[in-house]
JSON list of C-alpha atoms in Angstrom, two decimals:
[
{"chain": "I", "resi": 217, "resn": "UNK", "atom": "CA", "xyz": [0.98, 20.18, 34.42]},
{"chain": "I", "resi": 218, "resn": "UNK", "atom": "CA", "xyz": [-0.38, 16.81, 33.24]},
{"chain": "I", "resi": 219, "resn": "UNK", "atom": "CA", "xyz": [0.43, 15.89, 29.98]},
{"chain": "I", "resi": 220, "resn": "UNK", "atom": "CA", "xyz": [-1.61, 13.95, 27.62]},
{"chain": "I", "resi": 221, "resn": "UNK", "atom": "CA", "xyz": [-2.48, 11.02, 29.18]},
{"chain": "I", "resi": 222, "resn": "UNK", "atom": "CA", "xyz": [-3.42, 7.63, 27.78]},
{"chain": "I", "resi": 223, "resn": "UNK", "atom": "CA", "xyz": [-5.18, 4.35, 29.53]},
{"chain": "I", "resi": 224, "resn": "UNK", "atom": "CA", "xyz": [-5.15, 1.73, 29.51]},
{"chain": "I", "resi": 225, "resn": "UNK", "atom": "CA", "xyz": [-0.45, 2.07, 28.84]},
{"chain": "I", "resi": 226, "resn": "UNK", "atom": "CA", "xyz": [-1.11, -1.99, 28.06]},
{"chain": "I", "resi": 227, "resn": "UNK", "atom": "CA", "xyz": [-3.82, -4.23, 26.93]},
{"chain": "I", "resi": 228, "resn": "UNK", "atom": "CA", "xyz": [-3.53, -8.24, 25.90]},
{"chain": "I", "resi": 229, "resn": "UNK", "atom": "CA", "xyz": [-6.87, -9.10, 22.73]},
{"chain": "I", "resi": 230, "resn": "UNK", "atom": "CA", "xyz": [-7.93, -12.02, 20.88]},
{"chain": "I", "resi": 231, "resn": "UNK", "atom": "CA", "xyz": [-8.34, -11.71, 17.78]},
{"chain": "I", "resi": 232, "resn": "UNK", "atom": "CA", "xyz": [-12.14, -10.54, 16.99]},
{"chain": "I", "resi": 233, "resn": "UNK", "atom": "CA", "xyz": [-12.76, -8.79, 19.68]},
{"chain": "I", "resi": 234, "resn": "UNK", "atom": "CA", "xyz": [-13.06, -4.99, 20.42]},
{"chain": "I", "resi": 235, "resn": "UNK", "atom": "CA", "xyz": [-10.98, -2.70, 22.02]},
{"chain": "I", "resi": 236, "resn": "UNK", "atom": "CA", "xyz": [-11.15, 0.71, 23.46]},
{"chain": "I", "resi": 237, "resn": "UNK", "atom": "CA", "xyz": [-8.62, 3.12, 24.41]},
{"chain": "I", "resi": 238, "resn": "UNK", "atom": "CA", "xyz": [-8.82, 6.55, 25.87]},
{"chain": "I", "resi": 239, "resn": "UNK", "atom": "CA", "xyz": [-7.31, 9.67, 26.00]},
{"chain": "I", "resi": 240, "resn": "UNK", "atom": "CA", "xyz": [-6.96, 12.72, 28.23]},
{"chain": "I", "resi": 241, "resn": "UNK", "atom": "CA", "xyz": [-5.01, 15.92, 26.42]},
{"chain": "I", "resi": 242, "resn": "UNK", "atom": "CA", "xyz": [-3.71, 18.43, 27.93]},
{"chain": "I", "resi": 243, "resn": "UNK", "atom": "CA", "xyz": [-6.05, 21.45, 29.98]},
{"chain": "I", "resi": 244, "resn": "UNK", "atom": "CA", "xyz": [-6.24, 23.84, 27.37]},
{"chain": "I", "resi": 245, "resn": "UNK", "atom": "CA", "xyz": [-5.49, 21.83, 24.73]},
{"chain": "I", "resi": 246, "resn": "UNK", "atom": "CA", "xyz": [-9.25, 21.05, 21.68]},
{"chain": "I", "resi": 247, "resn": "UNK", "atom": "CA", "xyz": [-7.55, 19.62, 19.42]},
{"chain": "I", "resi": 248, "resn": "UNK", "atom": "CA", "xyz": [-6.92, 14.81, 19.66]},
{"chain": "I", "resi": 249, "resn": "UNK", "atom": "CA", "xyz": [-4.88, 12.62, 17.05]},
{"chain": "I", "resi": 250, "resn": "UNK", "atom": "CA", "xyz": [-4.20, 9.83, 17.32]},
{"chain": "I", "resi": 251, "resn": "UNK", "atom": "CA", "xyz": [-1.78, 7.49, 16.37]},
{"chain": "I", "resi": 252, "resn": "UNK", "atom": "CA", "xyz": [-0.23, 3.74, 15.34]},
{"chain": "I", "resi": 253, "resn": "UNK", "atom": "CA", "xyz": [2.54, 3.31, 15.48]},
{"chain": "I", "resi": 254, "resn": "UNK", "atom": "CA", "xyz": [3.93, -0.68, 14.66]},
{"chain": "I", "resi": 255, "resn": "UNK", "atom": "CA", "xyz": [7.00, -1.99, 15.67]},
{"chain": "I", "resi": 256, "resn": "UNK", "atom": "CA", "xyz": [10.43, 0.04, 13.28]},
{"chain": "I", "resi": 257, "resn": "UNK", "atom": "CA", "xyz": [8.37, 2.03, 12.04]},
{"chain": "I", "resi": 258, "resn": "UNK", "atom": "CA", "xyz": [7.00, 5.34, 13.13]},
{"chain": "I", "resi": 259, "resn": "UNK", "atom": "CA", "xyz": [3.75, 5.73, 14.23]},
{"chain": "I", "resi": 260, "resn": "UNK", "atom": "CA", "xyz": [0.82, 6.40, 11.36]},
{"chain": "I", "resi": 261, "resn": "UNK", "atom": "CA", "xyz": [-1.85, 9.00, 11.39]},
{"chain": "I", "resi": 262, "resn": "UNK", "atom": "CA", "xyz": [-5.26, 7.59, 12.36]},
{"chain": "I", "resi": 263, "resn": "UNK", "atom": "CA", "xyz": [-7.78, 10.18, 13.20]},
{"chain": "I", "resi": 264, "resn": "UNK", "atom": "CA", "xyz": [-7.32, 13.89, 14.09]},
{"chain": "I", "resi": 265, "resn": "UNK", "atom": "CA", "xyz": [-10.58, 15.93, 16.44]},
{"chain": "I", "resi": 266, "resn": "UNK", "atom": "CA", "xyz": [-11.26, 19.24, 16.53]},
{"chain": "I", "resi": 267, "resn": "UNK", "atom": "CA", "xyz": [-14.22, 21.26, 19.00]},
{"chain": "I", "resi": 268, "resn": "UNK", "atom": "CA", "xyz": [-15.73, 16.94, 18.30]},
{"chain": "I", "resi": 269, "resn": "UNK", "atom": "CA", "xyz": [-15.88, 17.15, 15.32]},
{"chain": "I", "resi": 270, "resn": "UNK", "atom": "CA", "xyz": [-13.43, 14.75, 13.14]},
{"chain": "I", "resi": 271, "resn": "UNK", "atom": "CA", "xyz": [-11.32, 16.40, 11.12]},
{"chain": "I", "resi": 272, "resn": "UNK", "atom": "CA", "xyz": [-8.89, 14.50, 10.01]},
{"chain": "I", "resi": 273, "resn": "UNK", "atom": "CA", "xyz": [-8.22, 10.84, 8.67]},
{"chain": "I", "resi": 274, "resn": "UNK", "atom": "CA", "xyz": [-5.72, 8.17, 8.17]},
{"chain": "I", "resi": 275, "resn": "UNK", "atom": "CA", "xyz": [-5.89, 5.13, 5.79]},
{"chain": "I", "resi": 276, "resn": "UNK", "atom": "CA", "xyz": [-7.59, 2.65, 8.46]},
{"chain": "I", "resi": 277, "resn": "UNK", "atom": "CA", "xyz": [-10.25, 0.51, 8.17]},
{"chain": "I", "resi": 278, "resn": "UNK", "atom": "CA", "xyz": [-13.87, 1.07, 9.01]},
{"chain": "I", "resi": 279, "resn": "UNK", "atom": "CA", "xyz": [-13.04, -1.27, 12.29]},
{"chain": "I", "resi": 280, "resn": "UNK", "atom": "CA", "xyz": [-11.12, 1.97, 13.73]},
{"chain": "I", "resi": 281, "resn": "UNK", "atom": "CA", "xyz": [-13.40, 4.42, 14.66]},
{"chain": "I", "resi": 282, "resn": "UNK", "atom": "CA", "xyz": [-13.55, 8.04, 17.62]},
{"chain": "I", "resi": 283, "resn": "UNK", "atom": "CA", "xyz": [-14.82, 9.86, 19.06]},
{"chain": "I", "resi": 284, "resn": "UNK", "atom": "CA", "xyz": [-14.31, 13.23, 21.61]},
{"chain": "I", "resi": 285, "resn": "UNK", "atom": "CA", "xyz": [-16.55, 14.26, 23.96]},
{"chain": "I", "resi": 286, "resn": "UNK", "atom": "CA", "xyz": [-17.51, 17.45, 25.30]},
{"chain": "I", "resi": 287, "resn": "UNK", "atom": "CA", "xyz": [-14.19, 17.96, 27.84]},
{"chain": "I", "resi": 288, "resn": "UNK", "atom": "CA", "xyz": [-12.07, 17.16, 25.11]},
{"chain": "I", "resi": 289, "resn": "UNK", "atom": "CA", "xyz": [-10.79, 13.80, 25.87]},
{"chain": "I", "resi": 290, "resn": "UNK", "atom": "CA", "xyz": [-11.18, 10.59, 23.36]},
{"chain": "I", "resi": 291, "resn": "UNK", "atom": "CA", "xyz": [-11.72, 7.45, 22.60]},
{"chain": "I", "resi": 292, "resn": "UNK", "atom": "CA", "xyz": [-10.25, 5.39, 20.05]},
{"chain": "I", "resi": 293, "resn": "UNK", "atom": "CA", "xyz": [-12.15, 2.36, 19.62]},
{"chain": "I", "resi": 294, "resn": "UNK", "atom": "CA", "xyz": [-10.97, -0.72, 17.68]},
{"chain": "I", "resi": 295, "resn": "UNK", "atom": "CA", "xyz": [-13.19, -3.56, 16.26]},
{"chain": "I", "resi": 296, "resn": "UNK", "atom": "CA", "xyz": [-12.42, -7.22, 14.98]},
{"chain": "I", "resi": 297, "resn": "UNK", "atom": "CA", "xyz": [-9.06, -7.26, 15.91]},
{"chain": "I", "resi": 298, "resn": "UNK", "atom": "CA", "xyz": [-6.54, -8.79, 13.76]},
{"chain": "I", "resi": 299, "resn": "UNK", "atom": "CA", "xyz": [-2.85, -10.56, 14.64]},
{"chain": "I", "resi": 300, "resn": "UNK", "atom": "CA", "xyz": [-1.75, -7.35, 12.84]},
{"chain": "I", "resi": 301, "resn": "UNK", "atom": "CA", "xyz": [-3.29, -3.92, 15.31]},
{"chain": "I", "resi": 302, "resn": "UNK", "atom": "CA", "xyz": [-0.98, -5.20, 17.77]},
{"chain": "I", "resi": 303, "resn": "UNK", "atom": "CA", "xyz": [0.87, -1.97, 18.14]},
{"chain": "I", "resi": 304, "resn": "UNK", "atom": "CA", "xyz": [1.82, 1.23, 19.46]},
{"chain": "I", "resi": 305, "resn": "UNK", "atom": "CA", "xyz": [-0.84, 3.03, 19.79]},
{"chain": "I", "resi": 306, "resn": "UNK", "atom": "CA", "xyz": [-0.22, 6.87, 20.27]},
{"chain": "I", "resi": 307, "resn": "UNK", "atom": "CA", "xyz": [-2.97, 10.15, 20.92]},
{"chain": "I", "resi": 308, "resn": "UNK", "atom": "CA", "xyz": [-1.14, 13.99, 20.81]},
{"chain": "I", "resi": 309, "resn": "UNK", "atom": "CA", "xyz": [-3.35, 16.64, 21.31]},
{"chain": "I", "resi": 310, "resn": "UNK", "atom": "CA", "xyz": [-1.79, 19.93, 20.20]},
{"chain": "I", "resi": 311, "resn": "UNK", "atom": "CA", "xyz": [-2.90, 23.65, 20.39]},
{"chain": "I", "resi": 312, "resn": "UNK", "atom": "CA", "xyz": [-4.79, 24.01, 17.58]},
{"chain": "I", "resi": 313, "resn": "UNK", "atom": "CA", "xyz": [-8.32, 26.70, 17.27]},
{"chain": "I", "resi": 314, "resn": "UNK", "atom": "CA", "xyz": [-6.05, 28.87, 19.79]},
{"chain": "I", "resi": 315, "resn": "UNK", "atom": "CA", "xyz": [-4.70, 31.49, 18.23]},
{"chain": "I", "resi": 316, "resn": "UNK", "atom": "CA", "xyz": [-1.30, 30.73, 19.89]},
{"chain": "I", "resi": 317, "resn": "UNK", "atom": "CA", "xyz": [-0.77, 27.63, 18.27]},
{"chain": "I", "resi": 318, "resn": "UNK", "atom": "CA", "xyz": [2.41, 26.80, 17.09]},
{"chain": "I", "resi": 319, "resn": "UNK", "atom": "CA", "xyz": [2.08, 23.01, 15.74]},
{"chain": "I", "resi": 320, "resn": "UNK", "atom": "CA", "xyz": [3.54, 21.21, 18.35]},
{"chain": "I", "resi": 321, "resn": "UNK", "atom": "CA", "xyz": [1.71, 18.26, 18.78]},
{"chain": "I", "resi": 322, "resn": "UNK", "atom": "CA", "xyz": [1.98, 17.78, 22.53]},
{"chain": "I", "resi": 323, "resn": "UNK", "atom": "CA", "xyz": [2.76, 12.72, 23.27]},
{"chain": "I", "resi": 324, "resn": "UNK", "atom": "CA", "xyz": [1.15, 10.68, 25.31]},
{"chain": "I", "resi": 325, "resn": "UNK", "atom": "CA", "xyz": [3.31, 7.66, 25.87]},
{"chain": "I", "resi": 326, "resn": "UNK", "atom": "CA", "xyz": [1.20, 5.47, 24.43]},
{"chain": "I", "resi": 327, "resn": "UNK", "atom": "CA", "xyz": [-1.08, 2.03, 25.04]},
{"chain": "I", "resi": 328, "resn": "UNK", "atom": "CA", "xyz": [0.63, -0.73, 23.99]},
{"chain": "I", "resi": 329, "resn": "UNK", "atom": "CA", "xyz": [-2.18, -4.06, 22.13]},
{"chain": "I", "resi": 330, "resn": "UNK", "atom": "CA", "xyz": [-1.31, -7.10, 21.58]},
{"chain": "I", "resi": 331, "resn": "UNK", "atom": "CA", "xyz": [-3.85, -9.36, 19.29]},
{"chain": "I", "resi": 332, "resn": "UNK", "atom": "CA", "xyz": [-3.16, -13.06, 20.14]},
{"chain": "E", "resi": 239, "resn": "UNK", "atom": "CA", "xyz": [3.04, 16.25, 3.43]},
{"chain": "E", "resi": 240, "resn": "UNK", "atom": "CA", "xyz": [5.97, 16.54, 1.79]},
{"chain": "E", "resi": 241, "resn": "UNK", "atom": "CA", "xyz": [8.55, 13.63, 2.21]},
{"chain": "E", "resi": 242, "resn": "UNK", "atom": "CA", "xyz": [11.96, 13.39, 4.24]},
{"chain": "E", "resi": 243, "resn": "UNK", "atom": "CA", "xyz": [14.32, 11.28, 3.86]},
{"chain": "E", "resi": 244, "resn": "UNK", "atom": "CA", "xyz": [17.36, 10.64, 6.67]},
{"chain": "E", "resi": 245, "resn": "UNK", "atom": "CA", "xyz": [20.07, 8.83, 7.17]},
{"chain": "E", "resi": 246, "resn": "UNK", "atom": "CA", "xyz": [18.92, 4.90, 8.40]},
{"chain": "E", "resi": 247, "resn": "UNK", "atom": "CA", "xyz": [20.98, 6.00, 11.69]},
{"chain": "E", "resi": 248, "resn": "UNK", "atom": "CA", "xyz": [24.15, 7.47, 13.31]},
{"chain": "E", "resi": 249, "resn": "UNK", "atom": "CA", "xyz": [26.30, 7.78, 15.95]},
{"chain": "E", "resi": 250, "resn": "UNK", "atom": "CA", "xyz": [28.42, 10.84, 18.06]},
{"chain": "E", "resi": 251, "resn": "UNK", "atom": "CA", "xyz": [30.17, 10.88, 21.13]},
{"chain": "E", "resi": 252, "resn": "UNK", "atom": "CA", "xyz": [29.23, 11.56, 23.64]},
{"chain": "E", "resi": 253, "resn": "UNK", "atom": "CA", "xyz": [29.65, 15.81, 24.34]},
{"chain": "E", "resi": 254, "resn": "UNK", "atom": "CA", "xyz": [30.12, 16.37, 20.63]},
{"chain": "E", "resi": 255, "resn": "UNK", "atom": "CA", "xyz": [27.75, 17.95, 19.07]},
{"chain": "E", "resi": 256, "resn": "UNK", "atom": "CA", "xyz": [25.89, 15.66, 16.83]},
{"chain": "E", "resi": 257, "resn": "UNK", "atom": "CA", "xyz": [24.17, 16.40, 13.45]},
{"chain": "E", "resi": 258, "resn": "UNK", "atom": "CA", "xyz": [21.14, 15.03, 11.54]},
{"chain": "E", "resi": 259, "resn": "UNK", "atom": "CA", "xyz": [20.53, 15.58, 8.08]},
{"chain": "E", "resi": 260, "resn": "UNK", "atom": "CA", "xyz": [17.40, 15.95, 6.52]},
{"chain": "E", "resi": 261, "resn": "UNK", "atom": "CA", "xyz": [16.42, 15.85, 3.01]},
{"chain": "E", "resi": 262, "resn": "UNK", "atom": "CA", "xyz": [12.91, 17.98, 2.12]},
{"chain": "E", "resi": 263, "resn": "UNK", "atom": "CA", "xyz": [13.77, 18.44, -1.62]},
{"chain": "E", "resi": 264, "resn": "UNK", "atom": "CA", "xyz": [9.81, 18.69, -3.10]},
{"chain": "E", "resi": 265, "resn": "UNK", "atom": "CA", "xyz": [9.19, 20.62, 1.01]},
{"chain": "E", "resi": 266, "resn": "UNK", "atom": "CA", "xyz": [6.25, 23.40, -0.53]},
{"chain": "E", "resi": 267, "resn": "UNK", "atom": "CA", "xyz": [6.99, 27.06, 0.34]},
{"chain": "E", "resi": 268, "resn": "UNK", "atom": "CA", "xyz": [4.52, 27.09, 3.23]},
{"chain": "E", "resi": 269, "resn": "UNK", "atom": "CA", "xyz": [5.91, 23.92, 4.79]},
{"chain": "E", "resi": 270, "resn": "UNK", "atom": "CA", "xyz": [7.69, 24.14, 7.39]},
{"chain": "E", "resi": 271, "resn": "UNK", "atom": "CA", "xyz": [10.43, 21.90, 8.89]},
{"chain": "E", "resi": 272, "resn": "UNK", "atom": "CA", "xyz": [9.62, 20.11, 11.85]},
{"chain": "E", "resi": 273, "resn": "UNK", "atom": "CA", "xyz": [12.03, 18.07, 14.69]},
{"chain": "E", "resi": 274, "resn": "UNK", "atom": "CA", "xyz": [10.27, 15.17, 17.28]},
{"chain": "E", "resi": 275, "resn": "UNK", "atom": "CA", "xyz": [12.06, 12.54, 19.10]},
{"chain": "E", "resi": 276, "resn": "UNK", "atom": "CA", "xyz": [11.85, 8.83, 20.43]},
{"chain": "E", "resi": 277, "resn": "UNK", "atom": "CA", "xyz": [13.45, 7.87, 22.92]},
{"chain": "E", "resi": 278, "resn": "UNK", "atom": "CA", "xyz": [13.12, 3.92, 23.11]},
{"chain": "E", "resi": 279, "resn": "UNK", "atom": "CA", "xyz": [9.19, 2.61, 24.13]},
{"chain": "E", "resi": 280, "resn": "UNK", "atom": "CA", "xyz": [8.12, 6.51, 24.97]},
{"chain": "E", "resi": 281, "resn": "UNK", "atom": "CA", "xyz": [5.58, 9.17, 22.56]},
{"chain": "E", "resi": 282, "resn": "UNK", "atom": "CA", "xyz": [7.32, 10.99, 20.06]},
{"chain": "E", "resi": 283, "resn": "UNK", "atom": "CA", "xyz": [8.48, 14.36, 21.58]},
{"chain": "E", "resi": 284, "resn": "UNK", "atom": "CA", "xyz": [8.72, 17.49, 20.46]},
{"chain": "E", "resi": 285, "resn": "UNK", "atom": "CA", "xyz": [11.60, 19.47, 19.52]},
{"chain": "E", "resi": 286, "resn": "UNK", "atom": "CA", "xyz": [11.95, 22.03, 16.96]},
{"chain": "E", "resi": 287, "resn": "UNK", "atom": "CA", "xyz": [10.28, 23.95, 13.36]},
{"chain": "E", "resi": 288, "resn": "UNK", "atom": "CA", "xyz": [11.49, 26.29, 11.35]},
{"chain": "E", "resi": 289, "resn": "UNK", "atom": "CA", "xyz": [10.44, 28.19, 7.89]},
{"chain": "E", "resi": 290, "resn": "UNK", "atom": "CA", "xyz": [13.62, 29.04, 6.85]},
{"chain": "E", "resi": 291, "resn": "UNK", "atom": "CA", "xyz": [15.34, 30.74, 9.60]},
{"chain": "E", "resi": 292, "resn": "UNK", "atom": "CA", "xyz": [17.99, 29.09, 11.02]},
{"chain": "E", "resi": 293, "resn": "UNK", "atom": "CA", "xyz": [15.86, 28.45, 14.94]},
{"chain": "E", "resi": 294, "resn": "UNK", "atom": "CA", "xyz": [17.39, 27.69, 18.26]},
{"chain": "E", "resi": 295, "resn": "UNK", "atom": "CA", "xyz": [16.21, 26.00, 21.37]},
{"chain": "E", "resi": 296, "resn": "UNK", "atom": "CA", "xyz": [16.89, 25.02, 24.95]},
{"chain": "E", "resi": 297, "resn": "UNK", "atom": "CA", "xyz": [17.38, 21.77, 23.28]},
{"chain": "E", "resi": 298, "resn": "UNK", "atom": "CA", "xyz": [18.93, 22.35, 19.80]},
{"chain": "E", "resi": 299, "resn": "UNK", "atom": "CA", "xyz": [19.60, 24.24, 17.03]},
{"chain": "E", "resi": 300, "resn": "UNK", "atom": "CA", "xyz": [17.87, 23.29, 13.45]},
{"chain": "E", "resi": 301, "resn": "UNK", "atom": "CA", "xyz": [19.42, 24.88, 10.28]},
{"chain": "E", "resi": 302, "resn": "UNK", "atom": "CA", "xyz": [17.92, 24.90, 7.10]},
{"chain": "E", "resi": 303, "resn": "UNK", "atom": "CA", "xyz": [19.85, 25.85, 3.56]},
{"chain": "E", "resi": 304, "resn": "UNK", "atom": "CA", "xyz": [18.29, 28.44, 1.44]},
{"chain": "E", "resi": 305, "resn": "UNK", "atom": "CA", "xyz": [16.93, 26.65, -0.74]},
{"chain": "E", "resi": 306, "resn": "UNK", "atom": "CA", "xyz": [14.85, 25.20, 1.90]},
{"chain": "E", "resi": 307, "resn": "UNK", "atom": "CA", "xyz": [15.83, 21.53, -0.39]},
{"chain": "E", "resi": 308, "resn": "UNK", "atom": "CA", "xyz": [17.42, 20.06, 3.48]},
{"chain": "E", "resi": 309, "resn": "UNK", "atom": "CA", "xyz": [18.09, 21.13, 7.15]},
{"chain": "E", "resi": 310, "resn": "UNK", "atom": "CA", "xyz": [20.09, 20.13, 9.55]},
{"chain": "E", "resi": 311, "resn": "UNK", "atom": "CA", "xyz": [19.58, 19.15, 13.49]},
{"chain": "E", "resi": 312, "resn": "UNK", "atom": "CA", "xyz": [21.90, 20.06, 16.09]},
{"chain": "E", "resi": 313, "resn": "UNK", "atom": "CA", "xyz": [22.68, 18.24, 19.27]},
{"chain": "E", "resi": 314, "resn": "UNK", "atom": "CA", "xyz": [24.85, 20.92, 20.60]},
{"chain": "E", "resi": 315, "resn": "UNK", "atom": "CA", "xyz": [26.75, 18.54, 24.06]},
{"chain": "E", "resi": 316, "resn": "UNK", "atom": "CA", "xyz": [25.55, 15.25, 23.06]},
{"chain": "E", "resi": 317, "resn": "UNK", "atom": "CA", "xyz": [24.31, 13.50, 26.65]},
{"chain": "E", "resi": 318, "resn": "UNK", "atom": "CA", "xyz": [22.93, 9.58, 26.94]},
{"chain": "E", "resi": 319, "resn": "UNK", "atom": "CA", "xyz": [19.62, 10.52, 27.33]},
{"chain": "E", "resi": 320, "resn": "UNK", "atom": "CA", "xyz": [20.12, 12.05, 23.83]},
{"chain": "E", "resi": 321, "resn": "UNK", "atom": "CA", "xyz": [20.33, 8.29, 22.38]},
{"chain": "E", "resi": 322, "resn": "UNK", "atom": "CA", "xyz": [16.82, 8.21, 20.08]},
{"chain": "E", "resi": 323, "resn": "UNK", "atom": "CA", "xyz": [15.03, 8.35, 17.12]},
{"chain": "E", "resi": 324, "resn": "UNK", "atom": "CA", "xyz": [14.71, 11.51, 14.94]},
{"chain": "E", "resi": 325, "resn": "UNK", "atom": "CA", "xyz": [12.16, 12.55, 12.48]},
{"chain": "E", "resi": 326, "resn": "UNK", "atom": "CA", "xyz": [12.33, 15.18, 10.28]},
{"chain": "E", "resi": 327, "resn": "UNK", "atom": "CA", "xyz": [8.59, 15.53, 8.92]},
{"chain": "E", "resi": 328, "resn": "UNK", "atom": "CA", "xyz": [8.21, 18.97, 6.70]},
{"chain": "E", "resi": 329, "resn": "UNK", "atom": "CA", "xyz": [4.79, 19.86, 7.25]},
{"chain": "E", "resi": 330, "resn": "UNK", "atom": "CA", "xyz": [1.76, 22.71, 6.57]},
{"chain": "E", "resi": 331, "resn": "UNK", "atom": "CA", "xyz": [0.10, 24.93, 10.08]},
{"chain": "E", "resi": 332, "resn": "UNK", "atom": "CA", "xyz": [-3.22, 25.77, 9.91]},
{"chain": "E", "resi": 333, "resn": "UNK", "atom": "CA", "xyz": [-4.97, 27.19, 12.25]},
{"chain": "E", "resi": 334, "resn": "UNK", "atom": "CA", "xyz": [-7.90, 24.93, 12.48]},
{"chain": "E", "resi": 335, "resn": "UNK", "atom": "CA", "xyz": [-7.30, 21.57, 11.81]},
{"chain": "E", "resi": 336, "resn": "UNK", "atom": "CA", "xyz": [-4.90, 19.00, 9.45]},
{"chain": "E", "resi": 337, "resn": "UNK", "atom": "CA", "xyz": [-2.44, 17.87, 12.78]},
{"chain": "E", "resi": 338, "resn": "UNK", "atom": "CA", "xyz": [-0.96, 14.80, 11.20]},
{"chain": "E", "resi": 339, "resn": "UNK", "atom": "CA", "xyz": [2.02, 14.35, 10.55]},
{"chain": "E", "resi": 340, "resn": "UNK", "atom": "CA", "xyz": [3.65, 11.60, 8.51]},
{"chain": "E", "resi": 341, "resn": "UNK", "atom": "CA", "xyz": [6.87, 10.10, 10.34]},
{"chain": "E", "resi": 342, "resn": "UNK", "atom": "CA", "xyz": [9.74, 8.29, 8.02]},
{"chain": "E", "resi": 343, "resn": "UNK", "atom": "CA", "xyz": [11.46, 5.18, 9.82]},
{"chain": "E", "resi": 344, "resn": "UNK", "atom": "CA", "xyz": [14.07, 8.69, 11.08]},
{"chain": "E", "resi": 345, "resn": "UNK", "atom": "CA", "xyz": [17.16, 8.08, 12.09]},
{"chain": "E", "resi": 346, "resn": "UNK", "atom": "CA", "xyz": [18.71, 6.23, 14.55]},
{"chain": "E", "resi": 347, "resn": "UNK", "atom": "CA", "xyz": [20.98, 8.23, 17.03]},
{"chain": "E", "resi": 348, "resn": "UNK", "atom": "CA", "xyz": [23.43, 6.64, 19.00]},
{"chain": "E", "resi": 349, "resn": "UNK", "atom": "CA", "xyz": [25.19, 8.51, 21.76]},
{"chain": "E", "resi": 350, "resn": "UNK", "atom": "CA", "xyz": [28.53, 6.28, 22.24]},
{"chain": "E", "resi": 351, "resn": "UNK", "atom": "CA", "xyz": [30.50, 7.08, 25.81]}
]
């Protein structure tokens, strides 16, 4: 079975540009979360979407937005990129709401964004 | 979510048991202890979780103290592939949301040949 898939795997942008990152959850998972991991630190929570509704938001500026589609895939958008947005962006899905939720998050391999 | 404290780094000889400690003195009664690990440049991988009883699966064992203020992750026979950053996280498990994990800086475990 396919795990959580993310695209693109690597990308380079310049300051002020906008970026869209994509995530496909594991089949049957309805919840998708996004995390930012800056080099040398643990992942930081950005958003969670469940059944296409935002269920949680971390301490990130409004330049960060996300959405979830009817097929439960998700996009993370970041506008007006700053140098400090350079990071590994991780997507995770889970079985929350399915009745067999163990609380485990399944992470993708991430999208590495470099802002120049 | 409660805060956790872990040593920044540890070494373990290949084939020996690796014991990774975690302090979570402010844990609430409904918070679980979860362990994840992150091998270099990959996404975090779930290892194990527990509430108050000791747990074991094919990857590891989790020992939680009776007062639940600390726990230990045990990798019984460490291999070189176990070299990773290990994160101890405490959180409430819900049925409809709150999938936020609060990661600290974790313990960088290095397995020595």
